[in-house]
Amino acid sequence: WSMNKKGPVTPHVELEESTFQHFRQAAHVSVEDFASWVQSIEPRSVHDYKPLLVLVQNVLRVMLEREIKFFANEIEELREKLKESIEMMTALETENTSLRDELNQHNVAVKFISRIKSARLKNELADAARR
């Protein structure tokens, strides 16, 4: 423990880097190992609780910040993909509507042409019957 000139007492713990090395896996703390270590902590006295609490809070804060940042990035990527999908869907719906209109115009033209051909055939049959 060390005394701060501004007043509050702050924990001063000097640990070797190797103390927590077994928790690390590729520069990340293994949550399972850390949880096991926290459960196995047996403070020697009441005075050990505060520094341990501060330590655990800080480690959890760092771990959660990583997770929150990861999921925030993931959510942002998914929102962007959703936005692109909605834009694509809107473009496809517009194209679909345009193609339907074009098809309807062709259907009207086909009906019109078929009525003209039918009328022409009727006239030719009537002319042939008169002869």
Short mmCIF file of N, CA and C in Angstrom, two decimals:
data_model
loop_
_atom_site.label_atom_id
_atom_site.label_comp_id
_atom_site.label_asym_id
_atom_site.label_seq_id
_atom_site.Cartn_x
_atom_site.Cartn_y
_atom_site.Cartn_z
N TRP A 1 0.84 -1.18 0.00
CA TRP A 1 0.00 0.00 0.00
C TRP A 1 0.88 1.23 0.00
N SER A 2 0.45 2.26 -0.67
CA SER A 2 1.20 3.51 -0.67
C SER A 2 0.24 4.66 -0.41
N MET A 3 0.72 5.68 0.21
CA MET A 3 -0.10 6.84 0.55
C MET A 3 0.04 7.87 -0.56
N ASN A 4 -1.08 8.32 -1.06
CA ASN A 4 -1.11 9.35 -2.08
C ASN A 4 -1.10 10.70 -1.39
N LYS A 5 -0.36 11.68 -1.91
CA LYS A 5 -0.29 13.00 -1.28
C LYS A 5 -1.64 13.70 -1.27
N LYS A 6 -2.51 13.33 -2.22
CA LYS A 6 -3.83 13.94 -2.26
C LYS A 6 -4.77 13.34 -1.23
N GLY A 7 -4.41 12.28 -0.62
CA GLY A 7 -5.22 11.76 0.46
C GLY A 7 -5.50 10.28 0.44
N PRO A 8 -6.23 9.76 -0.57
CA PRO A 8 -6.67 8.37 -0.49
C PRO A 8 -5.51 7.40 -0.58
N VAL A 9 -5.71 6.30 0.08
CA VAL A 9 -4.72 5.23 0.06
C VAL A 9 -5.02 4.37 -1.16
N THR A 10 -3.98 4.07 -1.91
CA THR A 10 -4.17 3.24 -3.10
C THR A 10 -3.34 1.98 -2.95
N PRO A 11 -3.84 0.88 -3.47
CA PRO A 11 -3.08 -0.36 -3.36
C PRO A 11 -1.84 -0.29 -4.24
N HIS A 12 -0.75 -0.79 -3.71
CA HIS A 12 0.49 -0.84 -4.47
C HIS A 12 0.96 -2.29 -4.46
N VAL A 13 0.72 -2.94 -5.59
CA VAL A 13 1.06 -4.36 -5.66
C VAL A 13 2.10 -4.53 -6.75
N GLU A 14 3.20 -5.10 -6.40
CA GLU A 14 4.23 -5.38 -7.39
C GLU A 14 4.22 -6.88 -7.67
N LEU A 15 3.82 -7.20 -8.88
CA LEU A 15 3.77 -8.60 -9.28
C LEU A 15 4.69 -8.80 -10.48
N GLU A 16 5.30 -9.93 -10.53
CA GLU A 16 6.10 -10.26 -11.69
C GLU A 16 5.18 -10.54 -12.85
N GLU A 17 5.65 -10.30 -14.06
CA GLU A 17 4.85 -10.54 -15.26
C GLU A 17 4.39 -11.99 -15.33
N SER A 18 5.22 -12.89 -14.83
CA SER A 18 4.89 -14.32 -14.92
C SER A 18 3.74 -14.73 -14.00
N THR A 19 3.38 -13.88 -13.04
CA THR A 19 2.31 -14.22 -12.10
C THR A 19 1.02 -14.55 -12.82
N PHE A 20 0.67 -13.74 -13.82
CA PHE A 20 -0.58 -13.95 -14.54
C PHE A 20 -0.36 -14.50 -15.94
N GLN A 21 0.84 -14.93 -16.22
CA GLN A 21 1.17 -15.41 -17.56
C GLN A 21 0.33 -16.62 -17.96
N HIS A 22 0.01 -17.49 -17.01
CA HIS A 22 -0.76 -18.69 -17.37
C HIS A 22 -2.20 -18.37 -17.74
N PHE A 23 -2.67 -17.13 -17.48
CA PHE A 23 -4.02 -16.74 -17.90
C PHE A 23 -4.04 -16.27 -19.35
N ARG A 24 -2.90 -15.95 -19.89
CA ARG A 24 -2.85 -15.36 -21.22
C ARG A 24 -2.83 -16.45 -22.29
N GLN A 25 -3.57 -16.17 -23.35
CA GLN A 25 -3.53 -17.02 -24.53
C GLN A 25 -3.55 -16.08 -25.72
N ALA A 26 -2.45 -15.96 -26.41
CA ALA A 26 -2.33 -15.08 -27.58
C ALA A 26 -2.74 -13.65 -27.22
N ALA A 27 -2.18 -13.13 -26.15
CA ALA A 27 -2.39 -11.74 -25.70
C ALA A 27 -3.81 -11.49 -25.20
N HIS A 28 -4.57 -12.52 -24.92
CA HIS A 28 -5.92 -12.38 -24.36
C HIS A 28 -6.01 -13.19 -23.07
N VAL A 29 -6.80 -12.70 -22.17
CA VAL A 29 -6.98 -13.42 -20.90
C VAL A 29 -8.04 -14.49 -21.11
N SER A 30 -7.74 -15.68 -20.67
CA SER A 30 -8.71 -16.76 -20.74
C SER A 30 -9.75 -16.54 -19.64
N VAL A 31 -10.99 -16.38 -20.03
CA VAL A 31 -12.06 -16.10 -19.08
C VAL A 31 -12.23 -17.25 -18.10
N GLU A 32 -12.16 -18.48 -18.61
CA GLU A 32 -12.34 -19.64 -17.75
C GLU A 32 -11.25 -19.72 -16.69
N ASP A 33 -10.00 -19.53 -17.10
CA ASP A 33 -8.89 -19.58 -16.14
C ASP A 33 -8.98 -18.45 -15.13
N PHE A 34 -9.35 -17.28 -15.61
CA PHE A 34 -9.46 -16.14 -14.71
C PHE A 34 -10.59 -16.38 -13.70
N ALA A 35 -11.71 -16.90 -14.15
CA ALA A 35 -12.83 -17.19 -13.25
C ALA A 35 -12.43 -18.22 -12.21
N SER A 36 -11.69 -19.25 -12.63
CA SER A 36 -11.21 -20.26 -11.67
C SER A 36 -10.27 -19.64 -10.65
N TRP A 37 -9.38 -18.77 -11.13
CA TRP A 37 -8.45 -18.10 -10.21
C TRP A 37 -9.19 -17.23 -9.20
N VAL A 38 -10.19 -16.47 -9.69
CA VAL A 38 -10.96 -15.60 -8.79
C VAL A 38 -11.67 -16.43 -7.73
N GLN A 39 -12.21 -17.58 -8.12
CA GLN A 39 -12.91 -18.43 -7.17
C GLN A 39 -11.95 -19.06 -6.16
N SER A 40 -10.70 -19.21 -6.55
CA SER A 40 -9.76 -19.85 -5.64
C SER A 40 -9.07 -18.85 -4.69
N ILE A 41 -9.31 -17.57 -4.89
CA ILE A 41 -8.66 -16.56 -4.05
C ILE A 41 -9.10 -16.72 -2.60
N GLU A 42 -8.14 -16.76 -1.73
CA GLU A 42 -8.42 -16.82 -0.30
C GLU A 42 -7.64 -15.69 0.37
N PRO A 43 -8.29 -14.55 0.56
CA PRO A 43 -7.59 -13.42 1.18
C PRO A 43 -7.07 -13.79 2.56
N ARG A 44 -5.88 -13.27 2.87
CA ARG A 44 -5.27 -13.57 4.16
C ARG A 44 -5.97 -12.83 5.30
N SER A 45 -6.49 -11.63 4.96
CA SER A 45 -7.17 -10.84 5.99
C SER A 45 -8.20 -9.95 5.31
N VAL A 46 -8.95 -9.23 6.13
CA VAL A 46 -9.96 -8.32 5.62
C VAL A 46 -9.31 -7.24 4.75
N HIS A 47 -8.09 -6.90 5.04
CA HIS A 47 -7.39 -5.86 4.30
C HIS A 47 -7.05 -6.27 2.87
N ASP A 48 -7.09 -7.56 2.57
CA ASP A 48 -6.81 -8.03 1.22
C ASP A 48 -8.01 -7.88 0.28
N TYR A 49 -9.20 -7.70 0.84
CA TYR A 49 -10.40 -7.65 0.01
C TYR A 49 -10.41 -6.46 -0.94
N LYS A 50 -10.06 -5.29 -0.47
CA LYS A 50 -10.10 -4.09 -1.31
C LYS A 50 -9.17 -4.20 -2.51
N PRO A 51 -7.88 -4.54 -2.33
CA PRO A 51 -7.02 -4.65 -3.51
C PRO A 51 -7.48 -5.75 -4.47
N LEU A 52 -7.99 -6.84 -3.93
CA LEU A 52 -8.48 -7.91 -4.80
C LEU A 52 -9.71 -7.45 -5.58
N LEU A 53 -10.58 -6.71 -4.91
CA LEU A 53 -11.76 -6.18 -5.59
C LEU A 53 -11.34 -5.23 -6.72
N VAL A 54 -10.42 -4.35 -6.43
CA VAL A 54 -9.93 -3.41 -7.45
C VAL A 54 -9.31 -4.17 -8.61
N LEU A 55 -8.50 -5.17 -8.31
CA LEU A 55 -7.87 -5.97 -9.35
C LEU A 55 -8.92 -6.66 -10.22
N VAL A 56 -9.86 -7.33 -9.60
CA VAL A 56 -10.89 -8.06 -10.34
C VAL A 56 -11.75 -7.09 -11.15
N GLN A 57 -12.11 -5.94 -10.57
CA GLN A 57 -12.90 -4.96 -11.30
C GLN A 57 -12.16 -4.47 -12.54
N ASN A 58 -10.88 -4.18 -12.39
CA ASN A 58 -10.11 -3.68 -13.53
C ASN A 58 -9.96 -4.74 -14.62
N VAL A 59 -9.70 -5.97 -14.22
CA VAL A 59 -9.57 -7.04 -15.22
C VAL A 59 -10.90 -7.25 -15.93
N LEU A 60 -11.98 -7.27 -15.17
CA LEU A 60 -13.30 -7.43 -15.79
C LEU A 60 -13.64 -6.26 -16.72
N ARG A 61 -13.28 -5.05 -16.30
CA ARG A 61 -13.53 -3.88 -17.15
C ARG A 61 -12.80 -4.02 -18.48
N VAL A 62 -11.53 -4.42 -18.43
CA VAL A 62 -10.74 -4.59 -19.66
C VAL A 62 -11.36 -5.68 -20.54
N MET A 63 -11.72 -6.79 -19.91
CA MET A 63 -12.30 -7.90 -20.67
C MET A 63 -13.64 -7.50 -21.29
N LEU A 64 -14.47 -6.81 -20.52
CA LEU A 64 -15.77 -6.40 -21.03
C LEU A 64 -15.65 -5.34 -22.11
N GLU A 65 -14.68 -4.44 -21.96
CA GLU A 65 -14.48 -3.43 -23.00
C GLU A 65 -14.15 -4.08 -24.33
N ARG A 66 -13.31 -5.12 -24.29
CA ARG A 66 -12.98 -5.85 -25.52
C ARG A 66 -14.23 -6.49 -26.11
N GLU A 67 -15.00 -7.15 -25.25
CA GLU A 67 -16.22 -7.81 -25.73
C GLU A 67 -17.21 -6.80 -26.29
N ILE A 68 -17.40 -5.71 -25.57
CA ILE A 68 -18.36 -4.68 -26.01
C ILE A 68 -17.90 -4.09 -27.34
N LYS A 69 -16.61 -3.82 -27.47
CA LYS A 69 -16.08 -3.27 -28.71
C LYS A 69 -16.28 -4.27 -29.85
N PHE A 70 -16.00 -5.54 -29.57
CA PHE A 70 -16.18 -6.57 -30.59
C PHE A 70 -17.63 -6.62 -31.06
N PHE A 71 -18.57 -6.69 -30.09
CA PHE A 71 -19.97 -6.80 -30.46
C PHE A 71 -20.51 -5.51 -31.07
N ALA A 72 -19.99 -4.37 -30.64
CA ALA A 72 -20.41 -3.10 -31.25
C ALA A 72 -19.98 -3.08 -32.72
N ASN A 73 -18.76 -3.53 -33.00
CA ASN A 73 -18.30 -3.61 -34.38
C ASN A 73 -19.12 -4.60 -35.18
N GLU A 74 -19.42 -5.72 -34.56
CA GLU A 74 -20.24 -6.75 -35.22
C GLU A 74 -21.63 -6.21 -35.55
N ILE A 75 -22.22 -5.51 -34.60
CA ILE A 75 -23.56 -4.92 -34.82
C ILE A 75 -23.50 -3.89 -35.94
N GLU A 76 -22.47 -3.08 -35.95
CA GLU A 76 -22.32 -2.06 -37.01
C GLU A 76 -22.20 -2.71 -38.38
N GLU A 77 -21.42 -3.79 -38.47
CA GLU A 77 -21.28 -4.51 -39.73
C GLU A 77 -22.62 -5.10 -40.17
N LEU A 78 -23.35 -5.68 -39.22
CA LEU A 78 -24.65 -6.26 -39.55
C LEU A 78 -25.64 -5.19 -39.98
N ARG A 79 -25.60 -4.03 -39.33
CA ARG A 79 -26.48 -2.93 -39.74
C ARG A 79 -26.16 -2.49 -41.16
N GLU A 80 -24.87 -2.41 -41.49
CA GLU A 80 -24.46 -2.00 -42.83
C GLU A 80 -24.93 -3.03 -43.86
N LYS A 81 -24.77 -4.32 -43.53
CA LYS A 81 -25.23 -5.37 -44.44
C LYS A 81 -26.74 -5.32 -44.61
N LEU A 82 -27.46 -5.06 -43.50
CA LEU A 82 -28.91 -4.95 -43.57
C LEU A 82 -29.32 -3.77 -44.45
N LYS A 83 -28.63 -2.65 -44.29
CA LYS A 83 -28.92 -1.47 -45.10
C LYS A 83 -28.70 -1.77 -46.58
N GLU A 84 -27.58 -2.43 -46.90
CA GLU A 84 -27.29 -2.80 -48.29
C GLU A 84 -28.36 -3.76 -48.82
N SER A 85 -28.77 -4.72 -47.99
CA SER A 85 -29.79 -5.68 -48.40
C SER A 85 -31.12 -4.99 -48.67
N ILE A 86 -31.47 -4.04 -47.81
CA ILE A 86 -32.73 -3.31 -48.00
C ILE A 86 -32.67 -2.48 -49.28
N GLU A 87 -31.52 -1.84 -49.53
CA GLU A 87 -31.36 -1.07 -50.77
C GLU A 87 -31.48 -1.97 -51.99
N MET A 88 -30.85 -3.15 -51.91
CA MET A 88 -30.91 -4.10 -53.02
C MET A 88 -32.34 -4.59 -53.23
N MET A 89 -33.03 -4.88 -52.12
CA MET A 89 -34.40 -5.35 -52.21
C MET A 89 -35.29 -4.28 -52.83
N THR A 90 -35.09 -3.02 -52.44
CA THR A 90 -35.88 -1.92 -52.99
C THR A 90 -35.63 -1.78 -54.48
N ALA A 91 -34.35 -1.89 -54.89
CA ALA A 91 -34.02 -1.81 -56.32
C ALA A 91 -34.66 -2.97 -57.08
N LEU A 92 -34.64 -4.17 -56.49
CA LEU A 92 -35.26 -5.33 -57.15
C LEU A 92 -36.77 -5.18 -57.24
N GLU A 93 -37.39 -4.64 -56.21
CA GLU A 93 -38.84 -4.41 -56.24
C GLU A 93 -39.20 -3.40 -57.33
N THR A 94 -38.38 -2.35 -57.47
CA THR A 94 -38.62 -1.35 -58.51
C THR A 94 -38.48 -1.99 -59.89
N GLU A 95 -37.43 -2.79 -60.06
CA GLU A 95 -37.23 -3.48 -61.34
C GLU A 95 -38.36 -4.46 -61.62
N ASN A 96 -38.81 -5.16 -60.58
CA ASN A 96 -39.92 -6.10 -60.72
C ASN A 96 -41.19 -5.37 -61.17
N THR A 97 -41.47 -4.23 -60.55
CA THR A 97 -42.65 -3.44 -60.92
C THR A 97 -42.54 -2.98 -62.37
N SER A 98 -41.35 -2.54 -62.75
CA SER A 98 -41.13 -2.09 -64.13
C SER A 98 -41.34 -3.24 -65.12
N LEU A 99 -40.81 -4.41 -64.78
CA LEU A 99 -40.98 -5.58 -65.66
C LEU A 99 -42.44 -6.02 -65.74
N ARG A 100 -43.16 -5.93 -64.63
CA ARG A 100 -44.59 -6.27 -64.66
C ARG A 100 -45.36 -5.32 -65.56
N ASP A 101 -45.04 -4.03 -65.44
CA ASP A 101 -45.71 -3.04 -66.29
C ASP A 101 -45.42 -3.33 -67.76
N GLU A 102 -44.17 -3.64 -68.05
CA GLU A 102 -43.78 -3.95 -69.42
C GLU A 102 -44.50 -5.21 -69.91
N LEU A 103 -44.60 -6.21 -69.05
CA LEU A 103 -45.30 -7.45 -69.41
C LEU A 103 -46.78 -7.17 -69.66
N ASN A 104 -47.37 -6.35 -68.82
CA ASN A 104 -48.79 -6.00 -69.02
C ASN A 104 -48.98 -5.28 -70.35
N GLN A 105 -48.04 -4.39 -70.71
CA GLN A 105 -48.15 -3.70 -71.99
C GLN A 105 -48.03 -4.69 -73.15
N HIS A 106 -47.12 -5.66 -73.01
CA HIS A 106 -46.98 -6.68 -74.06
C HIS A 106 -48.23 -7.55 -74.14
N ASN A 107 -48.82 -7.87 -72.99
CA ASN A 107 -50.05 -8.68 -72.99
C ASN A 107 -51.18 -7.93 -73.68
N VAL A 108 -51.28 -6.64 -73.43
CA VAL A 108 -52.31 -5.82 -74.09
C VAL A 108 -52.06 -5.81 -75.59
N ALA A 109 -50.79 -5.65 -75.99
CA ALA A 109 -50.46 -5.63 -77.41
C ALA A 109 -50.79 -6.97 -78.06
N VAL A 110 -50.47 -8.08 -77.36
CA VAL A 110 -50.75 -9.42 -77.90
C VAL A 110 -52.26 -9.62 -78.05
N LYS A 111 -53.04 -9.20 -77.08
CA LYS A 111 -54.51 -9.33 -77.17
C LYS A 111 -55.05 -8.50 -78.34
N PHE A 112 -54.50 -7.31 -78.49
CA PHE A 112 -54.96 -6.44 -79.56
C PHE A 112 -54.64 -7.05 -80.92
N ILE A 113 -53.39 -7.54 -81.06
CA ILE A 113 -52.98 -8.17 -82.32
C ILE A 113 -53.81 -9.42 -82.59
N SER A 114 -54.07 -10.20 -81.55
CA SER A 114 -54.85 -11.42 -81.74
C SER A 114 -56.30 -11.09 -82.13
N ARG A 115 -56.86 -10.01 -81.61
CA ARG A 115 -58.23 -9.60 -82.00
C ARG A 115 -58.24 -9.14 -83.47
N ILE A 116 -57.19 -8.41 -83.85
CA ILE A 116 -57.12 -7.96 -85.24
C ILE A 116 -57.01 -9.16 -86.17
N LYS A 117 -56.15 -10.12 -85.85
CA LYS A 117 -55.99 -11.32 -86.68
C LYS A 117 -57.28 -12.12 -86.73
N SER A 118 -57.95 -12.20 -85.58
CA SER A 118 -59.22 -12.93 -85.52
C SER A 118 -60.26 -12.25 -86.41
N ALA A 119 -60.33 -10.93 -86.32
CA ALA A 119 -61.29 -10.20 -87.16
C ALA A 119 -60.94 -10.35 -88.63
N ARG A 120 -59.65 -10.30 -88.96
CA ARG A 120 -59.21 -10.46 -90.35
C ARG A 120 -59.57 -11.85 -90.87
N LEU A 121 -59.36 -12.88 -90.02
CA LEU A 121 -59.71 -14.25 -90.44
C LEU A 121 -61.22 -14.40 -90.64
N LYS A 122 -61.99 -13.78 -89.76
CA LYS A 122 -63.45 -13.83 -89.92
C LYS A 122 -63.87 -13.17 -91.23
N ASN A 123 -63.25 -12.05 -91.54
CA ASN A 123 -63.57 -11.35 -92.80
C ASN A 123 -63.18 -12.20 -94.00
N GLU A 124 -62.00 -12.82 -93.93
CA GLU A 124 -61.56 -13.67 -95.04
C GLU A 124 -62.48 -14.88 -95.20
N LEU A 125 -62.92 -15.46 -94.07
CA LEU A 125 -63.86 -16.60 -94.14
C LEU A 125 -65.20 -16.17 -94.70
N ALA A 126 -65.63 -14.98 -94.28
CA ALA A 126 -66.91 -14.47 -94.80
C ALA A 126 -66.81 -14.20 -96.30
N ASP A 127 -65.70 -13.65 -96.75
CA ASP A 127 -65.47 -13.40 -98.17
C ASP A 127 -65.40 -14.71 -98.95
N ALA A 128 -64.74 -15.68 -98.36
CA ALA A 128 -64.62 -16.97 -99.01
C ALA A 128 -65.98 -17.67 -99.09
N ALA A 129 -66.82 -17.48 -98.08
CA ALA A 129 -68.12 -18.13 -98.05
C ALA A 129 -69.04 -17.48 -99.09
N ARG A 130 -68.87 -16.20 -99.36
CA ARG A 130 -69.70 -15.51 -100.33
C ARG A 130 -69.34 -15.92 -101.76
N ARG A 131 -68.19 -16.35 -102.00
CA ARG A 131 -67.76 -16.70 -103.34
C ARG A 131 -68.18 -18.05 -103.72
#
